[in-house]
DNA sequence: CTTGGTTCCTGCGTGC
DNA sequence: TGCACGCAGGAACCAA
């Protein structure tokens, strides 16, 4: 399930491969996931690719004298954006495209960009570039947790801000980490692993954390997100990058998805509970 | 304001 | 081997 590291990996791939390419035509096969005027982006070129938390923004240069447009995409659980250049199509594509979960096909002047989504939770919107940051989701989005990695000029999370978010909150700390309005981009996988690294029980009320624990957790989030980006994200499930390749973070994951496996520190078997309806993995011995 | 439940969708795991 | 069933999961939306 794409979270910040996966979306950032897709962003970098798109930045490398589609910036400068022109949209020749767009085939929307599943109408309900697409909002906006499809025809308005035909003839435009990809100018820049930004990420706001887990949201991708593909900025276009104007097709004619009109205002610049952007394609805003949230891939949610199972969305994929895969670029296939004509040359590499036969040799490199790991799966036959399009397939039954391909909902949008962008035909470019060179290659094709496929949007696939098995669960159909994701969405694509075409809006004016100047209005991107007025979107409700982006307006309410919390600060960027990855220092120095913001492609959107968004405010960065600092230890001071993090402390302020945590202090006086009675919700479980894991719920807080995953709340996009509090912090933009952390999801289930990295919330689990960061809490393990900081040795904090995910069920603890946020306000029960000591200053040292807050600092450890802040640093753990930073560490785990950077590590995941380094390994191209986590492909526990359907995630692939902009070229259709899987990530490797799942090989380095500490507790996420490790139910019944030994804790990498003490060997105690990893437990799984539900917090806010989400699978929560932790070591009952190390995490207090 | 916070907290909790429901919804969207389909593959997969479980039980018989 | 096959079928029925229930569950997972990001975020919007609604209710209390």
PDB file of N, CA and C (backbone and C1' of nucleotides) in Angstrom, chain B:
ATOM      1  P    DC B   1     -13.650  22.618  15.466  1.00  0.00           P
ATOM      2  O5'  DC B   1     -13.045  21.426  16.380  1.00  0.00           O
ATOM      3  C5'  DC B   1     -12.118  21.712  17.401  1.00  0.00           C
ATOM      4  C4'  DC B   1     -12.303  20.687  18.495  1.00  0.00           C
ATOM      5  C3'  DC B   1     -11.925  19.276  18.049  1.00  0.00           C
ATOM      6  O3'  DC B   1     -10.649  18.941  18.568  1.00  0.00           O
ATOM      7  C1'  DC B   1     -14.069  19.308  19.143  1.00  0.00           C
ATOM      8  P    DT B   2      -9.931  17.602  17.978  1.00  0.00           P
ATOM      9  O5'  DT B   2     -10.710  16.395  18.681  1.00  0.00           O
ATOM     10  C5'  DT B   2     -10.710  16.282  20.091  1.00  0.00           C
ATOM     11  C4'  DT B   2     -11.547  15.083  20.481  1.00  0.00           C
ATOM     12  C3'  DT B   2     -11.020  13.763  19.897  1.00  0.00           C
ATOM     13  O3'  DT B   2     -10.935  12.806  20.935  1.00  0.00           O
ATOM     14  C1'  DT B   2     -13.335  14.054  19.371  1.00  0.00           C
ATOM     15  P    DT B   3     -10.140  11.453  20.717  1.00  0.00           P
ATOM     16  O5'  DT B   3     -11.293  10.434  20.340  1.00  0.00           O
ATOM     17  C5'  DT B   3     -12.362  10.222  21.271  1.00  0.00           C
ATOM     18  C4'  DT B   3     -13.415   9.369  20.614  1.00  0.00           C
ATOM     19  C3'  DT B   3     -12.837   8.146  19.875  1.00  0.00           C
ATOM     20  O3'  DT B   3     -13.410   6.982  20.439  1.00  0.00           O
ATOM     21  C1'  DT B   3     -14.449   9.287  18.553  1.00  0.00           C
ATOM     22  P    DG B   4     -12.929   5.515  20.020  1.00  0.00           P
ATOM     23  O5'  DG B   4     -14.142   5.065  19.087  1.00  0.00           O
ATOM     24  C5'  DG B   4     -15.475   5.143  19.591  1.00  0.00           C
ATOM     25  C4'  DG B   4     -16.438   4.797  18.481  1.00  0.00           C
ATOM     26  C3'  DG B   4     -16.013   3.580  17.649  1.00  0.00           C
ATOM     27  O3'  DG B   4     -17.129   2.711  17.549  1.00  0.00           O
ATOM     28  C1'  DG B   4     -16.485   5.417  16.236  1.00  0.00           C
ATOM     29  P    DG B   5     -16.986   1.240  16.903  1.00  0.00           P
ATOM     30  O5'  DG B   5     -17.903   1.374  15.613  1.00  0.00           O
ATOM     31  C5'  DG B   5     -19.252   1.830  15.764  1.00  0.00           C
ATOM     32  C4'  DG B   5     -19.828   2.103  14.395  1.00  0.00           C
ATOM     33  C3'  DG B   5     -19.601   0.981  13.384  1.00  0.00           C
ATOM     34  O3'  DG B   5     -20.834   0.661  12.756  1.00  0.00           O
ATOM     35  C1'  DG B   5     -18.838   3.050  12.496  1.00  0.00           C
ATOM     36  P    DT B   6     -20.948  -0.544  11.731  1.00  0.00           P
ATOM     37  O5'  DT B   6     -20.935   0.209  10.332  1.00  0.00           O
ATOM     38  C5'  DT B   6     -21.854   1.278  10.107  1.00  0.00           C
ATOM     39  C4'  DT B   6     -21.630   1.863   8.724  1.00  0.00           C
ATOM     40  C3'  DT B   6     -21.411   0.820   7.626  1.00  0.00           C
ATOM     41  O3'  DT B   6     -22.295   1.107   6.543  1.00  0.00           O
ATOM     42  C1'  DT B   6     -19.706   2.456   7.551  1.00  0.00           C
ATOM     43  P    DT B   7     -22.551   0.073   5.370  1.00  0.00           P
ATOM     44  O5'  DT B   7     -21.689   0.706   4.197  1.00  0.00           O
ATOM     45  C5'  DT B   7     -21.989   2.010   3.726  1.00  0.00           C
ATOM     46  C4'  DT B   7     -20.882   2.485   2.810  1.00  0.00           C
ATOM     47  C3'  DT B   7     -20.433   1.438   1.792  1.00  0.00           C
ATOM     48  O3'  DT B   7     -20.992   1.757   0.512  1.00  0.00           O
ATOM     49  C1'  DT B   7     -18.577   2.653   2.763  1.00  0.00           C
ATOM     50  P    DC B   8     -21.110   0.614  -0.606  1.00  0.00           P
ATOM     51  O5'  DC B   8     -19.792   0.884  -1.469  1.00  0.00           O
ATOM     52  C5'  DC B   8     -19.572   2.152  -2.107  1.00  0.00           C
ATOM     53  C4'  DC B   8     -18.124   2.259  -2.501  1.00  0.00           C
ATOM     54  C3'  DC B   8     -17.592   1.024  -3.216  1.00  0.00           C
ATOM     55  O3'  DC B   8     -17.603   1.255  -4.618  1.00  0.00           O
ATOM     56  C1'  DC B   8     -16.035   1.883  -1.582  1.00  0.00           C
ATOM     57  P    DC B   9     -18.073   0.054  -5.574  1.00  0.00           P
ATOM     58  O5'  DC B   9     -16.810  -0.919  -5.533  1.00  0.00           O
ATOM     59  C5'  DC B   9     -15.607  -0.542  -6.207  1.00  0.00           C
ATOM     60  C4'  DC B   9     -14.541  -1.575  -5.898  1.00  0.00           C
ATOM     61  C3'  DC B   9     -14.945  -2.994  -6.267  1.00  0.00           C
ATOM     62  O3'  DC B   9     -14.418  -3.267  -7.562  1.00  0.00           O
ATOM     63  C1'  DC B   9     -13.768  -2.874  -4.177  1.00  0.00           C
ATOM     64  P    DT B  10     -14.697  -4.676  -8.262  1.00  0.00           P
ATOM     65  O5'  DT B  10     -13.544  -5.616  -7.678  1.00  0.00           O
ATOM     66  C5'  DT B  10     -12.185  -5.320  -7.951  1.00  0.00           C
ATOM     67  C4'  DT B  10     -11.306  -6.267  -7.158  1.00  0.00           C
ATOM     68  C3'  DT B  10     -11.536  -7.747  -7.477  1.00  0.00           C
ATOM     69  O3'  DT B  10     -10.266  -8.335  -7.610  1.00  0.00           O
ATOM     70  C1'  DT B  10     -11.667  -7.382  -5.157  1.00  0.00           C
ATOM     71  P    DG B  11     -10.077  -9.753  -8.311  1.00  0.00           P
ATOM     72  O5'  DG B  11      -8.929 -10.354  -7.385  1.00  0.00           O
ATOM     73  C5'  DG B  11      -7.755  -9.581  -7.152  1.00  0.00           C
ATOM     74  C4'  DG B  11      -7.096 -10.039  -5.870  1.00  0.00           C
ATOM     75  C3'  DG B  11      -6.776 -11.529  -5.827  1.00  0.00           C
ATOM     76  O3'  DG B  11      -5.537 -11.679  -5.181  1.00  0.00           O
ATOM     77  C1'  DG B  11      -8.236 -10.976  -4.045  1.00  0.00           C
ATOM     78  P    DC B  12      -4.759 -13.061  -5.230  1.00  0.00           P
ATOM     79  O5'  DC B  12      -4.905 -13.536  -3.719  1.00  0.00           O
ATOM     80  C5'  DC B  12      -4.551 -12.631  -2.666  1.00  0.00           C
ATOM     81  C4'  DC B  12      -5.133 -13.137  -1.371  1.00  0.00           C
ATOM     82  C3'  DC B  12      -4.942 -14.649  -1.152  1.00  0.00           C
ATOM     83  O3'  DC B  12      -4.348 -14.847   0.107  1.00  0.00           O
ATOM     84  C1'  DC B  12      -7.170 -14.005  -0.709  1.00  0.00           C
ATOM     85  P    DG B  13      -3.529 -16.184   0.419  1.00  0.00           P
ATOM     86  O5'  DG B  13      -4.147 -16.597   1.829  1.00  0.00           O
ATOM     87  C5'  DG B  13      -4.291 -15.615   2.860  1.00  0.00           C
ATOM     88  C4'  DG B  13      -5.378 -16.064   3.819  1.00  0.00           C
ATOM     89  C3'  DG B  13      -5.276 -17.538   4.221  1.00  0.00           C
ATOM     90  O3'  DG B  13      -5.384 -17.626   5.640  1.00  0.00           O
ATOM     91  C1'  DG B  13      -7.436 -17.066   3.338  1.00  0.00           C
ATOM     92  P    DT B  14      -5.216 -19.035   6.377  1.00  0.00           P
ATOM     93  O5'  DT B  14      -6.739 -19.417   6.659  1.00  0.00           O
ATOM     94  C5'  DT B  14      -7.561 -18.525   7.408  1.00  0.00           C
ATOM     95  C4'  DT B  14      -8.966 -19.066   7.458  1.00  0.00           C
ATOM     96  C3'  DT B  14      -9.063 -20.552   7.855  1.00  0.00           C
ATOM     97  O3'  DT B  14      -9.883 -20.666   9.012  1.00  0.00           O
ATOM     98  C1'  DT B  14     -10.396 -20.080   5.947  1.00  0.00           C
ATOM     99  P    DG B  15      -9.960 -22.050   9.833  1.00  0.00           P
ATOM    100  O5'  DG B  15     -11.341 -22.652   9.337  1.00  0.00           O
ATOM    101  C5'  DG B  15     -12.531 -21.860   9.396  1.00  0.00           C
ATOM    102  C4'  DG B  15     -13.655 -22.585   8.690  1.00  0.00           C
ATOM    103  C3'  DG B  15     -13.713 -24.093   8.980  1.00  0.00           C
ATOM    104  O3'  DG B  15     -15.059 -24.459   9.259  1.00  0.00           O
ATOM    105  C1'  DG B  15     -13.670 -23.716   6.650  1.00  0.00           C
ATOM    106  P    DC B  16     -15.421 -25.904   9.913  1.00  0.00           P
ATOM    107  O5'  DC B  16     -16.162 -26.653   8.723  1.00  0.00           O
ATOM    108  C5'  DC B  16     -17.391 -26.106   8.198  1.00  0.00           C
ATOM    109  C4'  DC B  16     -17.663 -26.699   6.843  1.00  0.00           C
ATOM    110  C3'  DC B  16     -17.719 -28.222   6.811  1.00  0.00           C
ATOM    111  O3'  DC B  16     -18.974 -28.672   6.314  1.00  0.00           O
ATOM    112  C1'  DC B  16     -16.412 -27.379   5.018  1.00  0.00           C
TER     113       DC B  16
END
